[in-house]
Amino acid sequence: MPNAKISGIGFFVPPKVMTNEDLSQFMDTNDEWIQERTGIQERRYVENGVSTSDLAIPAVEMAMDNAGLEKGDIGLIIFATSTPDYYAPGSGCLLQEKMKFPTIGALDIRVQCSGFVYGLSVAQQYIENSIFKHVLVIGSEVQSTAMDLSTRGRDTAVIFGDGAGAVVVSASKDDSGILSTHLHSDGAYAKELWVEAPSSGISPRLNQEILDDGKHFLKMNGREVFRHAVTRFPEVIIESLDSNGFSSEDIDLLVPHQANIRIAQMIQKRLGLRDNQIYSNIHKYGNTTAASVPIALCEAVNENKVKKGDLVVLAAFGSGFTWASAILRW
């Protein structure tokens, strides 16, 4: 049975930088307040007209080039996003057409911040069962057009940014690759981090009352999200380590979802990790949801923080609640 290995990786963030000072022009906030609570200094925003599938294209091109593959080599597109181009069709189908891939399958995954790690798990099964030789996994988000850029929405608006990351998962005969993935969810907390409307349970799905009440904007119970994140993150990381006979001392690099610097610091403390065992770039890009793990992983690789043979752990927690981890031998 072949191993599922990341053979190529890429990312892209839009050039437009939005600093904390920029946001203070729209809402009652400031740089000190944002950095103290989140660790974020700036994030990237798309220009008008750029959609989620558009943003993914440069990341996919980089990953494909890094893997040395052509479009005809890819057997399946897995597209993780919480901000799809449309309700229908999925962003994966739009990417397939825009990039002129063959008429292969395109699967969208909607588990928000955990989406990329979920996507890796799906790709792993297809590769290990010899269904496909190469699977494209994408995390891409355009959050800026979905934010309430006012004092009413500042608790979430200051956190999120736009970006895309992509990997090619390929069949491999060596001992490197994805060792295991671990997925969880608990819908009892769905309303602690959600977008209430438009909704299939409302008729019409979008009306003036929804717009006036701001129900179409993301709402977050920050205290509850933090409480669960600092518990679930270490749990699912330890689960991946235990499943493969490792301890936290064996981790060469942990790449967590870039949600909040305080969450990352709590994870590091609970696992007893050194500073060089955990990667963070939230100060530059904010929380890019499903894109944050592949963006951070790509930057870590580009910065030579990951070398062949390293034990790399990816982990995410987000809306749903969902949480997941993947452990890889690089």
Coordinates of N, CA, C and O in Angstrom, one line a residue, residues 78-166:
I78 N -9.6 18.7 -3.9 CA -10.3 18.9 -2.7 C -10.1 20.3 -2.2 O -9.0 20.8 -2.0
F79 N -11.2 21.0 -2.1 CA -11.2 22.5 -1.9 C -11.9 22.8 -0.5 O -13.1 22.7 -0.4
A80 N -11.1 23.2 0.5 CA -11.6 23.5 1.8 C -11.8 25.0 1.9 O -10.8 25.8 1.7
T81 N -13.0 25.5 2.3 CA -13.2 26.9 2.5 C -14.5 27.1 3.3 O -15.4 26.3 3.3
S82 N -14.5 28.2 4.0 CA -15.7 28.6 4.7 C -16.3 29.8 4.0 O -17.4 30.3 4.4
T83 N -15.7 30.3 2.9 CA -16.2 31.4 2.2 C -16.2 31.1 0.7 O -15.4 31.7 -0.1
P84 N -17.1 30.2 0.3 CA -17.1 29.8 -1.1 C -17.5 30.9 -2.0 O -18.2 31.9 -1.6
D85 N -17.2 30.8 -3.3 CA -17.6 31.8 -4.3 C -19.1 32.0 -4.3 O -19.6 33.1 -4.3
Y86 N -19.8 30.9 -4.3 CA -21.3 30.9 -4.3 C -21.8 29.8 -3.4 O -21.1 28.9 -3.0
Y87 N -23.1 29.9 -3.1 CA -23.8 28.8 -2.4 C -23.6 27.5 -3.3 O -23.4 26.4 -2.9
A88 N -23.8 27.7 -4.6 CA -23.6 26.6 -5.6 C -23.2 27.3 -6.9 O -23.7 28.3 -7.3
P89 N -22.3 26.7 -7.7 CA -21.6 25.4 -7.4 C -20.5 25.6 -6.4 O -20.2 26.8 -6.0
G90 N -19.8 24.5 -6.1 CA -18.6 24.6 -5.2 C -17.4 25.3 -5.8 O -17.3 25.3 -7.0
S91 N -16.5 25.8 -5.0 CA -15.4 26.5 -5.5 C -14.4 25.5 -6.2 O -13.6 26.0 -7.1
G92 N -14.4 24.3 -5.8 CA -13.5 23.3 -6.5 C -13.9 23.2 -8.0 O -13.0 23.1 -8.8
C93 N -15.1 23.2 -8.3 CA -15.6 23.1 -9.7 C -15.2 24.4 -10.4 O -14.7 24.3 -11.6
L94 N -15.3 25.5 -9.8 CA -14.9 26.8 -10.4 C -13.4 26.8 -10.7 O -12.9 27.2 -11.7
L95 N -12.6 26.3 -9.7 CA -11.2 26.2 -9.9 C -10.8 25.3 -11.1 O -9.9 25.6 -11.9
Q96 N -11.5 24.2 -11.1 CA -11.2 23.2 -12.2 C -11.4 23.9 -13.6 O -10.6 23.7 -14.5
E97 N -12.4 24.7 -13.7 CA -12.7 25.3 -15.0 C -11.7 26.4 -15.3 O -11.1 26.5 -16.4
K98 N -11.4 27.2 -14.3 CA -10.6 28.4 -14.4 C -9.1 28.0 -14.8 O -8.4 28.6 -15.5
M99 N -8.7 26.8 -14.2 CA -7.3 26.4 -14.4 C -7.2 25.3 -15.5 O -6.2 24.8 -15.9
K100 N -8.4 25.0 -16.1 CA -8.5 24.0 -17.2 C -7.9 22.7 -16.9 O -7.2 22.0 -17.6
F101 N -8.2 22.2 -15.6 CA -7.9 20.8 -15.3 C -8.8 19.9 -16.1 O -9.9 20.3 -16.6
P102 N -8.4 18.6 -16.3 CA -9.4 17.7 -17.0 C -10.6 17.6 -16.1 O -10.7 18.1 -15.0
T103 N -11.6 16.9 -16.6 CA -12.9 16.8 -16.0 C -12.9 15.8 -14.8 O -13.6 14.8 -14.7
I104 N -11.9 16.1 -13.9 CA -11.8 15.2 -12.7 C -12.8 15.7 -11.6 O -13.4 16.7 -11.7
G105 N -12.9 14.9 -10.6 CA -13.8 15.2 -9.5 C -13.3 16.4 -8.7 O -12.1 16.7 -8.6
A106 N -14.2 17.2 -8.2 CA -13.9 18.4 -7.4 C -14.8 18.4 -6.1 O -16.0 18.4 -6.3
L107 N -14.2 18.3 -5.0 CA -15.0 18.1 -3.7 C -14.7 19.3 -2.8 O -13.6 19.6 -2.5
D108 N -15.8 20.0 -2.4 CA -15.6 21.1 -1.4 C -15.8 20.6 0.0 O -16.7 19.7 0.2
I109 N -15.1 21.1 0.9 CA -15.2 20.7 2.3 C -15.5 22.0 3.1 O -14.8 23.0 3.0
R110 N -16.5 21.9 4.0 CA -17.0 23.0 4.7 C -16.9 22.7 6.2 O -17.9 22.5 6.9
V111 N -15.7 22.6 6.8 CA -15.6 22.5 8.2 C -14.7 23.7 8.7 O -14.0 23.5 9.7
Q112 N -14.7 24.8 8.0 CA -14.1 26.0 8.4 C -12.6 25.9 8.7 O -11.9 25.4 7.9
C113 N -12.2 26.3 9.9 CA -10.8 26.3 10.2 C -10.1 24.9 10.2 O -8.9 24.8 9.9
S114 N -10.8 23.9 10.3 CA -10.3 22.5 10.3 C -10.3 21.9 8.9 O -9.8 20.8 8.7
G115 N -10.7 22.7 7.9 CA -11.0 22.2 6.6 C -9.8 21.6 5.9 O -9.8 20.5 5.2
F116 N -8.6 22.3 6.0 CA -7.4 21.7 5.3 C -7.0 20.4 5.9 O -6.6 19.5 5.1
V117 N -7.0 20.3 7.2 CA -6.6 19.0 7.8 C -7.6 17.9 7.5 O -7.2 16.7 7.2
Y118 N -8.8 18.2 7.4 CA -9.9 17.3 7.0 C -9.6 16.9 5.5 O -9.7 15.7 5.2
G119 N -9.2 17.8 4.7 CA -8.9 17.6 3.3 C -7.7 16.6 3.1 O -7.7 15.7 2.3
L120 N -6.7 16.8 4.0 CA -5.6 15.9 3.9 C -6.0 14.5 4.3 O -5.5 13.5 3.7
S121 N -6.9 14.4 5.2 CA -7.4 13.0 5.6 C -8.1 12.3 4.5 O -7.9 11.1 4.2
V122 N -8.9 13.1 3.7 CA -9.6 12.5 2.6 C -8.6 12.1 1.5 O -8.7 11.0 0.9
A123 N -7.7 13.0 1.2 CA -6.6 12.7 0.2 C -5.8 11.5 0.6 O -5.5 10.6 -0.3
Q124 N -5.5 11.4 1.9 CA -4.8 10.2 2.3 C -5.5 8.9 2.0 O -4.8 7.9 1.5
Q125 N -6.8 8.8 2.2 CA -7.5 7.6 1.9 C -7.5 7.3 0.4 O -7.3 6.1 0.1
Y126 N -7.7 8.2 -0.4 CA -7.6 8.0 -1.9 C -6.3 7.5 -2.3 O -6.2 6.6 -3.2
I127 N -5.2 8.1 -1.8 CA -3.9 7.7 -2.2 C -3.5 6.3 -1.6 O -3.0 5.5 -2.4
E128 N -3.8 6.1 -0.4 CA -3.4 4.8 0.2 C -4.2 3.6 -0.3 O -3.7 2.5 -0.3
N129 N -5.3 3.9 -0.8 CA -6.1 2.8 -1.4 C -5.9 2.8 -3.0 O -6.7 2.1 -3.7
S130 N -4.9 3.5 -3.4 CA -4.5 3.4 -4.8 C -5.6 3.8 -5.8 O -5.6 3.3 -7.0
I131 N -6.5 4.7 -5.4 CA -7.5 5.2 -6.3 C -6.9 6.3 -7.2 O -7.1 6.3 -8.4
F132 N -6.1 7.2 -6.6 CA -5.4 8.2 -7.4 C -3.9 8.3 -7.0 O -3.5 7.9 -5.9
K133 N -3.1 8.8 -7.9 CA -1.6 8.9 -7.6 C -1.3 10.3 -7.1 O -0.4 10.5 -6.3
H134 N -2.2 11.3 -7.4 CA -1.9 12.7 -7.0 C -3.3 13.4 -6.7 O -4.1 13.3 -7.6
V135 N -3.4 14.0 -5.6 CA -4.6 14.7 -5.2 C -4.2 16.1 -4.7 O -3.3 16.3 -4.0
L136 N -5.0 17.1 -5.2 CA -4.7 18.5 -4.9 C -5.6 18.9 -3.7 O -6.9 18.7 -3.8
V137 N -5.0 19.4 -2.6 CA -5.8 19.8 -1.5 C -5.5 21.3 -1.3 O -4.4 21.8 -1.2
I138 N -6.6 22.1 -1.2 CA -6.5 23.6 -1.2 C -7.3 24.1 0.1 O -8.3 23.6 0.4
G139 N -6.7 25.1 0.7 CA -7.5 25.9 1.7 C -7.4 27.3 1.2 O -6.3 27.9 1.0
S140 N -8.6 27.9 0.9 CA -8.6 29.3 0.4 C -9.8 30.1 1.0 O -10.9 29.5 1.2
E141 N -9.5 31.3 1.4 CA -10.5 32.1 2.0 C -10.5 33.6 1.6 O -9.4 34.2 1.5
V142 N -11.7 34.1 1.3 CA -11.8 35.6 1.2 C -12.8 36.0 2.3 O -14.0 35.9 2.2
Q143 N -12.2 36.4 3.5 CA -13.0 36.7 4.6 C -13.3 38.2 4.7 O -14.3 38.6 5.3
S144 N -12.5 39.0 4.0 CA -12.7 40.5 4.1 C -14.0 41.0 3.7 O -14.6 41.9 4.2
T145 N -14.6 40.4 2.6 CA -15.9 40.8 2.1 C -17.0 40.3 3.0 O -18.2 40.7 2.7
A146 N -16.7 39.5 4.0 CA -17.8 38.9 4.8 C -17.8 39.5 6.2 O -18.6 39.1 7.1
M147 N -16.9 40.5 6.5 CA -16.7 41.1 7.8 C -17.5 42.3 8.0 O -17.7 43.1 7.1
D148 N -18.0 42.5 9.2 CA -18.7 43.7 9.6 C -17.6 44.7 10.1 O -17.1 44.6 11.2
L149 N -17.2 45.5 9.2 CA -16.1 46.5 9.4 C -16.6 47.7 10.2 O -16.6 48.8 9.7
S150 N -17.2 47.5 11.4 CA -17.7 48.5 12.2 C -17.4 48.1 13.7 O -17.0 47.0 13.9
T151 N -17.6 49.1 14.6 CA -17.4 48.8 16.0 C -18.3 47.6 16.4 O -17.8 46.7 17.2
R152 N -19.5 47.4 15.9 CA -20.3 46.3 16.2 C -19.7 45.0 15.9 O -19.8 44.0 16.6
G153 N -18.9 44.9 14.8 CA -18.3 43.6 14.4 C -16.8 43.5 14.7 O -16.2 42.6 14.2
R154 N -16.3 44.4 15.5 CA -14.8 44.4 15.7 C -14.2 43.2 16.3 O -13.1 42.8 16.0
D155 N -15.0 42.5 17.2 CA -14.4 41.3 17.8 C -14.0 40.2 16.8 O -13.1 39.4 17.1
T156 N -14.7 40.1 15.7 CA -14.3 39.2 14.7 C -13.5 39.8 13.5 O -12.6 39.3 13.0
A157 N -13.9 41.1 13.2 CA -13.3 41.7 12.0 C -11.8 41.9 12.1 O -11.1 41.9 11.1
V158 N -11.3 42.1 13.4 CA -9.9 42.4 13.5 C -9.1 41.1 13.4 O -7.9 41.2 13.2
I159 N -9.7 40.0 13.4 CA -9.0 38.7 13.5 C -8.7 38.1 12.1 O -7.6 37.6 11.8
F160 N -9.7 38.3 11.1 CA -9.6 37.5 9.9 C -9.0 38.2 8.7 O -9.1 39.4 8.6
G161 N -8.3 37.4 7.9 CA -7.7 37.9 6.7 C -7.9 36.9 5.5 O -8.5 35.9 5.7
D162 N -7.4 37.3 4.3 CA -7.6 36.5 3.1 C -6.3 35.8 2.8 O -5.2 36.4 3.0
G163 N -6.4 34.7 2.1 CA -5.2 34.0 1.7 C -5.6 32.6 1.2 O -6.7 32.1 1.4
A164 N -4.6 31.9 0.6 CA -4.8 30.6 0.1 C -3.5 29.8 0.2 O -2.4 30.3 0.0
G165 N -3.7 28.5 0.5 CA -2.5 27.6 0.5 C -3.0 26.3 -0.2 O -4.2 25.9 -0.2
A166 N -2.0 25.6 -0.8 CA -2.3 24.3 -1.5 C -1.2 23.3 -1.4 O 0.0 23.7 -1.3

